[in-house]
PDB file of C-alpha atoms in Angstrom:
ATOM      1  CA  MET A 199      10.573  24.409  -5.202  1.00 91.00           C
ATOM      2  CA  ARG A 200       6.963  24.045  -4.072  1.00 94.00           C
ATOM      3  CA  ILE A 201       5.418  20.421  -3.981  1.00 96.00           C
ATOM      4  CA  VAL A 202       2.374  19.095  -3.597  1.00 94.00           C
ATOM      5  CA  SER A 203       1.850  15.393  -3.662  1.00 93.00           C
ATOM      6  CA  LEU A 204      -1.440  13.978  -4.316  1.00 89.00           C
ATOM      7  CA  LEU A 205      -0.078  10.229  -3.430  1.00 89.00           C
ATOM      8  CA  PRO A 206       1.013   9.256   0.146  1.00 91.00           C
ATOM      9  CA  ALA A 207       3.859   7.049  -1.564  1.00 93.00           C
ATOM     10  CA  ALA A 208       4.838  10.330  -3.027  1.00 94.00           C
ATOM     11  CA  THR A 209       4.989  12.633   0.171  1.00 95.00           C
ATOM     12  CA  ASP A 210       7.830   9.333   1.620  1.00 96.00           C
ATOM     13  CA  ILE A 211       9.639   9.245  -1.149  1.00 97.00           C
ATOM     14  CA  VAL A 212       9.834  13.261  -1.142  1.00 97.00           C
ATOM     15  CA  ALA A 213      10.326  13.124   2.798  1.00 96.00           C
ATOM     16  CA  ALA A 214      13.118  10.184   1.833  1.00 97.00           C
ATOM     17  CA  LEU A 215      14.814  12.156  -0.324  1.00 97.00           C
ATOM     18  CA  GLY A 216      15.181  14.814   2.193  1.00 96.00           C
ATOM     19  CA  LEU A 217      13.032  17.612   0.519  1.00 97.00           C
ATOM     20  CA  ALA A 218      10.219  17.886   3.251  1.00 95.00           C
ATOM     21  CA  GLU A 219      10.775  21.396   3.722  1.00 95.00           C
ATOM     22  CA  HIS A 220       9.140  21.714   0.152  1.00 96.00           C
ATOM     23  CA  LEU A 221       5.481  20.065   0.587  1.00 97.00           C
ATOM     24  CA  VAL A 222       3.292  22.802   0.962  1.00 96.00           C
ATOM     25  CA  GLY A 223       0.144  20.509   0.323  1.00 95.00           C
ATOM     26  CA  ARG A 224      -1.140  16.468   0.411  1.00 94.00           C
ATOM     27  CA  THR A 225      -4.012  14.591   0.613  1.00 90.00           C
ATOM     28  CA  HIS A 226      -5.416  13.473   3.871  1.00 90.00           C
ATOM     29  CA  GLU A 227      -3.830   9.959   3.214  1.00 89.00           C
ATOM     30  CA  CYS A 228      -0.777  11.656   3.407  1.00 92.00           C
ATOM     31  CA  ASP A 229       0.536  10.369   6.904  1.00 93.00           C
ATOM     32  CA  TRP A 230       4.523   9.736   7.208  1.00 92.00           C
ATOM     33  CA  PRO A 231       6.327  10.866   8.119  1.00 91.00           C
ATOM     34  CA  PRO A 232       3.571  11.848  10.808  1.00 92.00           C
ATOM     35  CA  GLU A 233       6.260  14.390  12.594  1.00 91.00           C
ATOM     36  CA  VAL A 234       6.933  16.276   8.748  1.00 88.00           C
ATOM     37  CA  VAL A 235       3.264  15.784   7.422  1.00 93.00           C
ATOM     38  CA  ALA A 236       1.329  17.049  10.111  1.00 93.00           C
ATOM     39  CA  ASP A 237       1.090  21.469   9.517  1.00 93.00           C
ATOM     40  CA  VAL A 238       1.155  20.156   6.063  1.00 96.00           C
ATOM     41  CA  PRO A 239      -2.060  22.204   3.963  1.00 96.00           C
ATOM     42  CA  VAL A 240      -4.551  19.436   2.842  1.00 94.00           C
ATOM     43  CA  VAL A 241      -5.784  19.231  -0.251  1.00 91.00           C
ATOM     44  CA  THR A 242      -8.203  16.369  -0.670  1.00 88.00           C
ATOM     45  CA  SER A 243     -11.422  15.016   1.271  1.00 83.00           C
ATOM     46  CA  ALA A 244     -13.097  11.443   1.731  1.00 77.00           C
ATOM     47  CA  ALA A 245     -15.490  11.038  -1.195  1.00 72.00           C
ATOM     48  CA  LEU A 246     -17.521   8.794   0.849  1.00 73.00           C
ATOM     49  CA  PRO A 247     -18.126   7.852   4.374  1.00 69.00           C
ATOM     50  CA  THR A 248     -16.249   4.892   4.335  1.00 77.00           C
ATOM     51  CA  ASP A 249     -15.168   4.778   8.119  1.00 79.00           C
ATOM     52  CA  ARG A 250     -19.431   3.759   7.988  1.00 78.00           C
ATOM     53  CA  MET A 251     -19.051   1.296   5.908  1.00 82.00           C
ATOM     54  CA  SER A 252     -18.479  -1.847   5.125  1.00 85.00           C
ATOM     55  CA  SER A 253     -16.192  -3.556   2.962  1.00 85.00           C
ATOM     56  CA  ARG A 254     -18.426  -5.068   0.789  1.00 87.00           C
ATOM     57  CA  GLU A 255     -20.536  -0.839   0.674  1.00 84.00           C
ATOM     58  CA  ILE A 256     -17.305   0.233   0.134  1.00 82.00           C
ATOM     59  CA  SER A 257     -16.941  -2.229  -2.784  1.00 79.00           C
ATOM     60  CA  ASP A 258     -20.191  -0.988  -4.726  1.00 80.00           C
ATOM     61  CA  ALA A 259     -19.181   2.224  -3.996  1.00 76.00           C
ATOM     62  CA  VAL A 260     -16.297   2.563  -6.085  1.00 73.00           C
ATOM     63  CA  GLY A 261     -16.846   0.335  -9.117  1.00 68.00           C
ATOM     64  CA  GLY A 262     -17.152  -3.307  -7.524  1.00 52.00           C
ATOM     65  CA  ALA A 263     -14.982  -5.636  -9.302  1.00 46.00           C
ATOM     66  CA  SER A 264     -13.803  -3.489 -11.887  1.00 44.00           C
ATOM     67  CA  HIS A 265     -12.421  -1.541  -9.612  1.00 43.00           C
ATOM     68  CA  ARG A 266     -12.346   1.345 -11.719  1.00 46.00           C
ATOM     69  CA  GLY A 267     -15.162   3.492 -10.432  1.00 40.00           C
ATOM     70  CA  SER A 268     -15.573   7.008  -8.800  1.00 43.00           C
ATOM     71  CA  SER A 269     -13.081   8.110  -6.823  1.00 56.00           C
ATOM     72  CA  LEU A 270     -12.578   8.514  -3.207  1.00 66.00           C
ATOM     73  CA  TYR A 271     -12.276  11.787  -2.869  1.00 72.00           C
ATOM     74  CA  GLY A 272     -12.559  15.587  -3.582  1.00 80.00           C
ATOM     75  CA  LEU A 273      -9.636  17.631  -4.887  1.00 84.00           C
ATOM     76  CA  ASP A 274      -9.917  21.465  -3.309  1.00 85.00           C
ATOM     77  CA  THR A 275      -8.414  23.262  -6.630  1.00 84.00           C
ATOM     78  CA  GLU A 276      -9.298  26.747  -5.026  1.00 88.00           C
ATOM     79  CA  LEU A 277      -6.808  25.688  -2.333  1.00 91.00           C
ATOM     80  CA  LEU A 278      -4.594  24.409  -4.811  1.00 87.00           C
ATOM     81  CA  ALA A 279      -4.599  27.270  -7.282  1.00 86.00           C
ATOM     82  CA  GLU A 280      -3.568  29.187  -3.880  1.00 91.00           C
ATOM     83  CA  LEU A 281      -0.799  27.225  -3.010  1.00 91.00           C
ATOM     84  CA  ALA A 282       0.530  27.901  -6.362  1.00 90.00           C
ATOM     85  CA  PRO A 283       2.264  24.440  -6.645  1.00 92.00           C
ATOM     86  CA  ASP A 284       5.522  24.083  -9.254  1.00 92.00           C
ATOM     87  CA  VAL A 285       5.394  20.218  -8.689  1.00 93.00           C
ATOM     88  CA  VAL A 286       2.366  17.844  -8.559  1.00 91.00           C
ATOM     89  CA  LEU A 287       3.101  14.927  -7.824  1.00 92.00           C
ATOM     90  CA  THR A 288      -0.206  12.151  -9.176  1.00 86.00           C
ATOM     91  CA  GLN A 289      -0.475   9.037 -10.125  1.00 74.00           C
ATOM     92  CA  ASP A 290      -2.270   6.474 -12.694  1.00 67.00           C
ATOM     93  CA  LEU A 291      -1.968   2.855 -10.970  1.00 54.00           C
ATOM     94  CA  CYS A 292      -5.720   3.385  -9.279  1.00 53.00           C
ATOM     95  CA  ASP A 293      -9.095   5.942  -9.598  1.00 54.00           C
ATOM     96  CA  VAL A 294      -9.647   4.053  -5.798  1.00 52.00           C
ATOM     97  CA  CYS A 295      -6.763   4.817  -4.732  1.00 54.00           C
ATOM     98  CA  ALA A 296      -5.633   8.487  -5.547  1.00 53.00           C
ATOM     99  CA  VAL A 297      -7.175  11.590  -7.072  1.00 60.00           C
ATOM    100  CA  SER A 298      -6.861   9.804 -11.134  1.00 56.00           C
ATOM    101  CA  TYR A 299      -4.140  12.018 -13.126  1.00 46.00           C
ATOM    102  CA  SER A 300      -6.590  12.937 -16.087  1.00 58.00           C
ATOM    103  CA  GLY A 301      -9.035  14.945 -12.436  1.00 59.00           C
ATOM    104  CA  VAL A 302      -5.743  16.110 -11.337  1.00 62.00           C
ATOM    105  CA  SER A 303      -4.567  17.094 -15.058  1.00 57.00           C
ATOM    106  CA  GLN A 304      -8.124  18.643 -15.230  1.00 61.00           C
ATOM    107  CA  ALA A 305      -7.311  20.732 -12.169  1.00 62.00           C
ATOM    108  CA  VAL A 306      -3.812  22.116 -13.007  1.00 63.00           C
ATOM    109  CA  ARG A 307      -5.155  23.289 -16.416  1.00 59.00           C
ATOM    110  CA  VAL A 308      -6.786  26.422 -14.982  1.00 52.00           C
ATOM    111  CA  LEU A 309      -4.298  27.295 -13.171  1.00 62.00           C
ATOM    112  CA  ASP A 310      -2.352  30.890 -13.871  1.00 58.00           C
ATOM    113  CA  ALA A 311       0.552  29.397 -13.488  1.00 67.00           C
ATOM    114  CA  ALA A 312       0.169  25.907 -14.589  1.00 78.00           C
ATOM    115  CA  PRO A 313       2.905  23.101 -12.267  1.00 85.00           C
ATOM    116  CA  ARG A 314       4.915  20.096 -13.360  1.00 86.00           C
ATOM    117  CA  VAL A 315       2.510  17.145 -13.221  1.00 87.00           C
ATOM    118  CA  ILE A 316       4.346  13.932 -12.203  1.00 89.00           C
ATOM    119  CA  SER A 317       2.349  10.528 -12.323  1.00 87.00           C
ATOM    120  CA  MET A 318       4.430   7.429 -10.668  1.00 88.00           C
ATOM    121  CA  GLU A 319       2.981   4.105 -12.122  1.00 86.00           C
ATOM    122  CA  PRO A 320       5.008   1.540 -10.442  1.00 91.00           C
ATOM    123  CA  ARG A 321       3.716  -2.041 -10.868  1.00 94.00           C
ATOM    124  CA  THR A 322       7.028  -4.064  -9.067  1.00 96.00           C
ATOM    125  CA  LEU A 323       9.138  -3.395  -6.509  1.00 97.00           C
ATOM    126  CA  THR A 324      11.868  -3.196  -9.710  1.00 96.00           C
ATOM    127  CA  ASP A 325       9.693   0.313 -10.637  1.00 96.00           C
ATOM    128  CA  VAL A 326       9.167   1.565  -6.885  1.00 97.00           C
ATOM    129  CA  LEU A 327      12.855   2.022  -6.891  1.00 97.00           C
ATOM    130  CA  SER A 328      12.480   3.278 -10.886  1.00 96.00           C
ATOM    131  CA  CYS A 329       9.988   5.985  -9.398  1.00 95.00           C
ATOM    132  CA  VAL A 330      12.663   7.553  -6.112  1.00 97.00           C
ATOM    133  CA  SER A 331      14.839   7.302  -8.937  1.00 97.00           C
ATOM    134  CA  ARG A 332      12.791   8.958 -10.993  1.00 95.00           C
ATOM    135  CA  LEU A 333      11.056  11.300  -8.831  1.00 96.00           C
ATOM    136  CA  GLY A 334      14.931  12.417  -6.815  1.00 97.00           C
ATOM    137  CA  GLU A 335      15.957  13.927 -11.197  1.00 96.00           C
ATOM    138  CA  ALA A 336      13.065  15.734 -11.624  1.00 95.00           C
ATOM    139  CA  LEU A 337      12.889  18.324  -8.308  1.00 96.00           C
ATOM    140  CA  ASP A 338      16.906  18.965  -8.104  1.00 96.00           C
ATOM    141  CA  ALA A 339      17.574  15.594  -5.825  1.00 97.00           C
ATOM    142  CA  PRO A 340      19.265  12.980  -7.688  1.00 97.00           C
ATOM    143  CA  GLN A 341      22.271  12.014  -5.526  1.00 98.00           C
ATOM    144  CA  ALA A 342      19.605  12.160  -2.988  1.00 98.00           C
ATOM    145  CA  ALA A 343      17.884   9.418  -4.775  1.00 98.00           C
ATOM    146  CA  THR A 344      20.616   7.382  -6.132  1.00 98.00           C
ATOM    147  CA  ARG A 345      21.705   6.990  -1.534  1.00 98.00           C
ATOM    148  CA  THR A 346      18.119   6.467  -0.894  1.00 98.00           C
ATOM    149  CA  VAL A 347      18.099   3.669  -3.796  1.00 98.00           C
ATOM    150  CA  GLU A 348      21.084   1.747  -2.937  1.00 98.00           C
ATOM    151  CA  ASP A 349      20.143   1.580   0.326  1.00 98.00           C
ATOM    152  CA  LEU A 350      16.444   0.043  -0.008  1.00 98.00           C
ATOM    153  CA  ARG A 351      18.606  -2.554  -2.485  1.00 98.00           C
ATOM    154  CA  ALA A 352      20.746  -3.198   0.448  1.00 98.00           C
ATOM    155  CA  ARG A 353      17.604  -3.833   2.535  1.00 97.00           C
ATOM    156  CA  LEU A 354      16.146  -6.548   0.156  1.00 97.00           C
ATOM    157  CA  ALA A 355      19.779  -8.466  -0.296  1.00 97.00           C
ATOM    158  CA  LYS A 356      20.168  -9.061   3.233  1.00 96.00           C
ATOM    159  CA  VAL A 357      16.505  -9.672   3.431  1.00 96.00           C
ATOM    160  CA  GLU A 358      16.461 -12.501   0.398  1.00 95.00           C
ATOM    161  CA  ALA A 359      19.718 -13.896   2.375  1.00 95.00           C
ATOM    162  CA  ALA A 360      18.875 -13.831   5.859  1.00 93.00           C
ATOM    163  CA  MET A 361      16.323 -16.636   4.384  1.00 93.00           C
ATOM    164  CA  PRO A 362      16.642 -20.109   4.815  1.00 91.00           C
ATOM    165  CA  ALA A 363      17.108 -22.580   1.782  1.00 88.00           C
ATOM    166  CA  GLY A 364      14.379 -25.507   1.578  1.00 86.00           C
ATOM    167  CA  ARG A 365      10.784 -25.691   2.115  1.00 86.00           C
ATOM    168  CA  ARG A 366       9.165 -21.366   1.258  1.00 94.00           C
ATOM    169  CA  PRO A 367       5.621 -21.048   2.974  1.00 97.00           C
ATOM    170  CA  ARG A 368       2.905 -20.671   0.731  1.00 98.00           C
ATOM    171  CA  VAL A 369       1.862 -17.041   1.372  1.00 98.00           C
ATOM    172  CA  ALA A 370      -1.527 -16.002   0.183  1.00 98.00           C
ATOM    173  CA  ALA A 371      -2.113 -11.865   0.644  1.00 98.00           C
ATOM    174  CA  ILE A 372      -5.382 -10.534   1.078  1.00 98.00           C
ATOM    175  CA  GLU A 373      -5.896  -6.860  -0.211  1.00 96.00           C
ATOM    176  CA  TRP A 374      -9.765  -6.644   0.474  1.00 95.00           C
ATOM    177  CA  LEU A 375     -11.650  -8.579   2.436  1.00 96.00           C
ATOM    178  CA  ASP A 376     -15.227  -8.765   0.688  1.00 93.00           C
ATOM    179  CA  PRO A 377     -15.342  -9.276  -2.262  1.00 94.00           C
ATOM    180  CA  LEU A 378     -12.085 -11.329  -1.878  1.00 96.00           C
ATOM    181  CA  TRP A 379      -9.163  -9.573  -3.666  1.00 96.00           C
ATOM    182  CA  PRO A 380      -5.244 -11.108  -4.046  1.00 97.00           C
ATOM    183  CA  ALA A 381      -2.631  -8.856  -3.532  1.00 97.00           C
ATOM    184  CA  GLY A 382      -1.140  -8.011  -6.722  1.00 96.00           C
ATOM    185  CA  HIS A 383       1.584  -5.358  -8.391  1.00 96.00           C
ATOM    186  CA  TRP A 384       4.974  -5.950  -5.887  1.00 97.00           C
ATOM    187  CA  VAL A 385       3.292  -7.820  -3.703  1.00 98.00           C
ATOM    188  CA  PRO A 386       4.053 -10.858  -4.253  1.00 98.00           C
ATOM    189  CA  GLU A 387       8.099  -9.643  -5.118  1.00 98.00           C
ATOM    190  CA  GLN A 388       8.023  -8.317  -1.296  1.00 98.00           C
ATOM    191  CA  ILE A 389       6.503 -11.931  -0.475  1.00 98.00           C
ATOM    192  CA  GLN A 390       9.351 -14.210  -2.358  1.00 97.00           C
ATOM    193  CA  ILE A 391      11.811 -11.606  -0.985  1.00 97.00           C
ATOM    194  CA  ALA A 392      11.484 -13.322   2.588  1.00 97.00           C
ATOM    195  CA  GLY A 393      11.574 -16.432   1.570  1.00 97.00           C
ATOM    196  CA  GLY A 394       8.269 -17.062   0.889  1.00 97.00           C
ATOM    197  CA  LEU A 395       6.178 -19.138  -2.380  1.00 98.00           C
ATOM    198  CA  PRO A 396       3.079 -16.324  -3.351  1.00 98.00           C
ATOM    199  CA  LEU A 397       0.256 -17.438  -4.591  1.00 98.00           C
ATOM    200  CA  LEU A 398      -3.366 -16.231  -6.446  1.00 97.00           C
ATOM    201  CA  ALA A 399      -1.008 -13.166  -8.283  1.00 97.00           C
ATOM    202  CA  GLU A 400       2.276 -12.727  -9.953  1.00 96.00           C
ATOM    203  CA  ALA A 401       4.306  -9.700  -9.395  1.00 95.00           C
ATOM    204  CA  GLY A 402       3.260  -6.953 -11.623  1.00 95.00           C
ATOM    205  CA  GLU A 403      -0.433  -8.225 -11.511  1.00 94.00           C
ATOM    206  CA  HIS A 404      -2.852  -5.568 -11.397  1.00 90.00           C
ATOM    207  CA  THR A 405      -5.200  -8.302  -9.835  1.00 91.00           C
ATOM    208  CA  SER A 406      -9.104  -8.744 -10.068  1.00 92.00           C
ATOM    209  CA  PRO A 407     -11.349 -10.181  -7.293  1.00 94.00           C
ATOM    210  CA  MET A 408     -10.920 -14.376  -6.553  1.00 97.00           C
ATOM    211  CA  THR A 409     -13.339 -16.716  -4.862  1.00 97.00           C
ATOM    212  CA  TRP A 410     -13.431 -18.391  -1.484  1.00 97.00           C
ATOM    213  CA  GLU A 411     -13.163 -21.203  -3.380  1.00 97.00           C
ATOM    214  CA  ARG A 412      -9.890 -19.956  -4.841  1.00 97.00           C
ATOM    215  CA  LEU A 413      -8.303 -19.354  -1.490  1.00 97.00           C
ATOM    216  CA  ARG A 414      -9.324 -22.008  -0.039  1.00 97.00           C
ATOM    217  CA  ALA A 415      -8.045 -24.522  -2.917  1.00 97.00           C
ATOM    218  CA  SER A 416      -5.268 -22.665  -2.337  1.00 97.00           C
ATOM    219  CA  GLU A 417      -3.989 -24.003   0.726  1.00 97.00           C
ATOM    220  CA  PRO A 418      -2.001 -22.091   2.270  1.00 98.00           C
ATOM    221  CA  ASP A 419       0.500 -21.904   5.292  1.00 98.00           C
ATOM    222  CA  VAL A 420       0.467 -18.255   5.741  1.00 98.00           C
ATOM    223  CA  ILE A 421      -2.519 -15.078   5.010  1.00 98.00           C
ATOM    224  CA  ALA A 422      -1.441 -12.189   5.866  1.00 98.00           C
ATOM    225  CA  VAL A 423      -4.503  -9.536   5.678  1.00 98.00           C
ATOM    226  CA  ILE A 424      -3.519  -6.429   3.612  1.00 98.00           C
ATOM    227  CA  PRO A 425      -6.195  -4.231   2.819  1.00 95.00           C
ATOM    228  CA  CYS A 426      -5.729  -1.026   1.267  1.00 90.00           C
ATOM    229  CA  GLY A 427      -6.401   1.796   3.343  1.00 87.00           C
ATOM    230  CA  PHE A 428      -7.221  -0.290   6.611  1.00 92.00           C
ATOM    231  CA  THR A 429      -5.106   0.307   9.116  1.00 92.00           C
ATOM    232  CA  PRO A 430      -4.757  -3.294  11.456  1.00 94.00           C
ATOM    233  CA  GLU A 431      -6.852  -2.105  13.816  1.00 93.00           C
ATOM    234  CA  ARG A 432     -10.343  -1.592  11.028  1.00 93.00           C
ATOM    235  CA  THR A 433      -8.488  -4.843   9.754  1.00 94.00           C
ATOM    236  CA  GLU A 434      -9.305  -6.675  13.002  1.00 94.00           C
ATOM    237  CA  SER A 435     -13.363  -4.812  13.430  1.00 92.00           C
ATOM    238  CA  ASP A 436     -13.969  -6.317   9.808  1.00 93.00           C
ATOM    239  CA  GLN A 437     -12.479 -10.003  11.090  1.00 94.00           C
ATOM    240  CA  SER A 438     -15.808 -11.228  10.294  1.00 94.00           C
ATOM    241  CA  ALA A 439     -15.839 -11.116   6.290  1.00 95.00           C
ATOM    242  CA  LEU A 440     -13.040 -13.502   6.681  1.00 96.00           C
ATOM    243  CA  THR A 441     -14.495 -15.617   9.681  1.00 96.00           C
ATOM    244  CA  ALA A 442     -17.341 -16.706   9.041  1.00 95.00           C
ATOM    245  CA  LEU A 443     -16.449 -17.840   5.487  1.00 96.00           C
ATOM    246  CA  PRO A 444     -17.415 -21.621   5.203  1.00 96.00           C
ATOM    247  CA  GLY A 445     -14.625 -24.256   6.279  1.00 96.00           C
ATOM    248  CA  TRP A 446     -11.958 -20.472   7.262  1.00 97.00           C
ATOM    249  CA  ALA A 447     -11.399 -22.734  10.450  1.00 96.00           C
ATOM    250  CA  ASP A 448      -9.919 -25.714   8.284  1.00 96.00           C
ATOM    251  CA  LEU A 449      -7.320 -23.956   6.254  1.00 98.00           C
ATOM    252  CA  PRO A 450      -3.552 -25.094   6.573  1.00 98.00           C
ATOM    253  CA  ALA A 451      -3.176 -21.835   7.993  1.00 98.00           C
ATOM    254  CA  VAL A 452      -6.111 -20.944  10.303  1.00 97.00           C
ATOM    255  CA  ARG A 453      -5.210 -23.836  11.911  1.00 97.00           C
ATOM    256  CA  ASP A 454      -1.698 -23.592  12.349  1.00 97.00           C
ATOM    257  CA  ASP A 455      -2.684 -19.662  14.220  1.00 97.00           C
ATOM    258  CA  GLN A 456      -0.398 -17.963  11.083  1.00 97.00           C
ATOM    259  CA  VAL A 457      -3.299 -15.884   9.855  1.00 98.00           C
ATOM    260  CA  TRP A 458      -1.549 -12.104  10.434  1.00 98.00           C
ATOM    261  CA  VAL A 459      -3.615  -8.621  10.004  1.00 97.00           C
ATOM    262  CA  LEU A 460      -0.501  -5.707   8.975  1.00 97.00           C
ATOM    263  CA  ASP A 461      -0.805  -2.601   8.506  1.00 96.00           C
ATOM    264  CA  GLY A 462      -1.466  -2.480   4.189  1.00 96.00           C
ATOM    265  CA  PRO A 463      -1.732   1.129   4.055  1.00 94.00           C
ATOM    266  CA  ALA A 464       1.383   1.223   5.738  1.00 95.00           C
ATOM    267  CA  TYR A 465       3.510  -1.277   3.999  1.00 97.00           C
ATOM    268  CA  PHE A 466       2.235  -3.251   0.777  1.00 97.00           C
ATOM    269  CA  ASN A 467      -0.455  -0.634  -0.345  1.00 94.00           C
ATOM    270  CA  ARG A 468       1.574   2.455  -1.346  1.00 93.00           C
ATOM    271  CA  PRO A 469       4.682   1.494  -3.693  1.00 94.00           C
ATOM    272  CA  GLY A 470       7.416   3.846  -1.103  1.00 95.00           C
ATOM    273  CA  PRO A 471      10.004   3.173   0.053  1.00 97.00           C
ATOM    274  CA  ARG A 472       8.773   0.622   2.533  1.00 97.00           C
ATOM    275  CA  VAL A 473       7.762  -1.443   0.806  1.00 98.00           C
ATOM    276  CA  VAL A 474      11.117  -2.622   1.997  1.00 98.00           C
ATOM    277  CA  ARG A 475      10.399  -3.188   5.374  1.00 97.00           C
ATOM    278  CA  GLY A 476       6.869  -5.023   4.238  1.00 98.00           C
ATOM    279  CA  ALA A 477       8.405  -7.641   2.856  1.00 98.00           C
ATOM    280  CA  GLU A 478      11.028  -7.339   6.337  1.00 97.00           C
ATOM    281  CA  ILE A 479       8.508  -7.895   8.165  1.00 97.00           C
ATOM    282  CA  LEU A 480       6.761 -10.369   6.000  1.00 98.00           C
ATOM    283  CA  ALA A 481      10.411 -12.086   6.578  1.00 97.00           C
ATOM    284  CA  HIS A 482       9.976 -11.979  10.226  1.00 96.00           C
ATOM    285  CA  VAL A 483       6.158 -13.269  10.257  1.00 97.00           C
ATOM    286  CA  LEU A 484       7.561 -16.216   8.117  1.00 97.00           C
ATOM    287  CA  HIS A 485      11.039 -17.233   9.651  1.00 95.00           C
ATOM    288  CA  GLY A 486      11.376 -15.059  12.453  1.00 93.00           C
ATOM    289  CA  HIS A 487      13.743 -12.884  11.306  1.00 88.00           C
ATOM    290  CA  PRO A 488      14.614 -10.199  11.492  1.00 87.00           C
ATOM    291  CA  ALA A 489      12.707  -8.397  14.882  1.00 88.00           C
ATOM    292  CA  VAL A 490       9.673  -6.624  14.714  1.00 90.00           C
ATOM    293  CA  VAL A 491       7.634  -4.379  17.381  1.00 88.00           C
ATOM    294  CA  PRO A 492       3.897  -6.186  18.470  1.00 83.00           C
ATOM    295  CA  ASP A 493       1.933  -3.298  16.411  1.00 86.00           C
ATOM    296  CA  GLU A 494       4.141  -3.927  12.777  1.00 93.00           C
ATOM    297  CA  ALA A 495       2.801  -7.937  12.576  1.00 94.00           C
ATOM    298  CA  ARG A 496      -0.112  -9.505  15.225  1.00 94.00           C
ATOM    299  CA  ARG A 497      -2.350 -12.881  14.617  1.00 96.00           C
ATOM    300  CA  LEU A 498      -5.660 -12.281  13.710  1.00 95.00           C
ATOM    301  CA  ARG A 499      -7.241 -12.735  17.230  1.00 88.00           C
ATOM    302  CA  PRO A 500     -11.199 -12.998  17.698  1.00 80.00           C
ATOM    303  CA  PRO A 501     -12.506  -9.823  19.281  1.00 73.00           C
ATOM    304  CA  ALA A 502     -12.783  -8.849  22.783  1.00 66.00           C
ATOM    305  CA  LYS A 503     -15.922  -9.456  24.265  1.00 58.00           C
TER     306      LYS A 503
END
């Protein structure tokens, strides 16, 4: 079977199912596991120089508040044809998070042997786990999928069971810096499992930009900064979008040094198996358990002068 993955989360799932050897194409953002994807041909490219653009400029370029504007990606249809995939994995959840389902469908129509296109559209943790099962069935690996889902469920249950009873820290998860955008979909569930009280969004919600006043009024005990597509280093370099807001220093989370920069793409933005690690990381942030490595959770610090 020849698989082209046009969604980093799908690539994560393919690897978790032990099918990485069948990957013949991937996106430029598929980066996990690094030793597996390094030699897989890349069939997409960035349509915008996002590394040189501010959060506001990126948001404006992809459609602003609608979050449904021009895609950030180009698709190499000639290379896609050369790779002759049997299966193409894509998504129809967000036009700016990966190559759109409509774009992929149009591209594969002209191929000599039209591959099967499988679209992922998870909105909750249950949906994410269902995607693992669904891809396992579609890729002829149902037993591997069952084992993977059982392991992920067990880890989530272990985290939830280990959380202390009593008051839950109030957590604001920020998925974009300018405009401010709360994290929805499965992130509120990650927070809940990790022993926190999610603010600003409900489980499964496809969110929209919010005002600074709404964040300030929520009085979060903890802020998790997880911008979509940003590494922690990039988030830290753009932190003034938050820290320059009027009254930022008065937020309870800021006063108590509870603003955390986490790896959004690795553990929160992508609906793949690693969202479970995201819940574990949040449990560490909120309650000190389980252990994490320093790169998985860091407090927001002013940039070095």
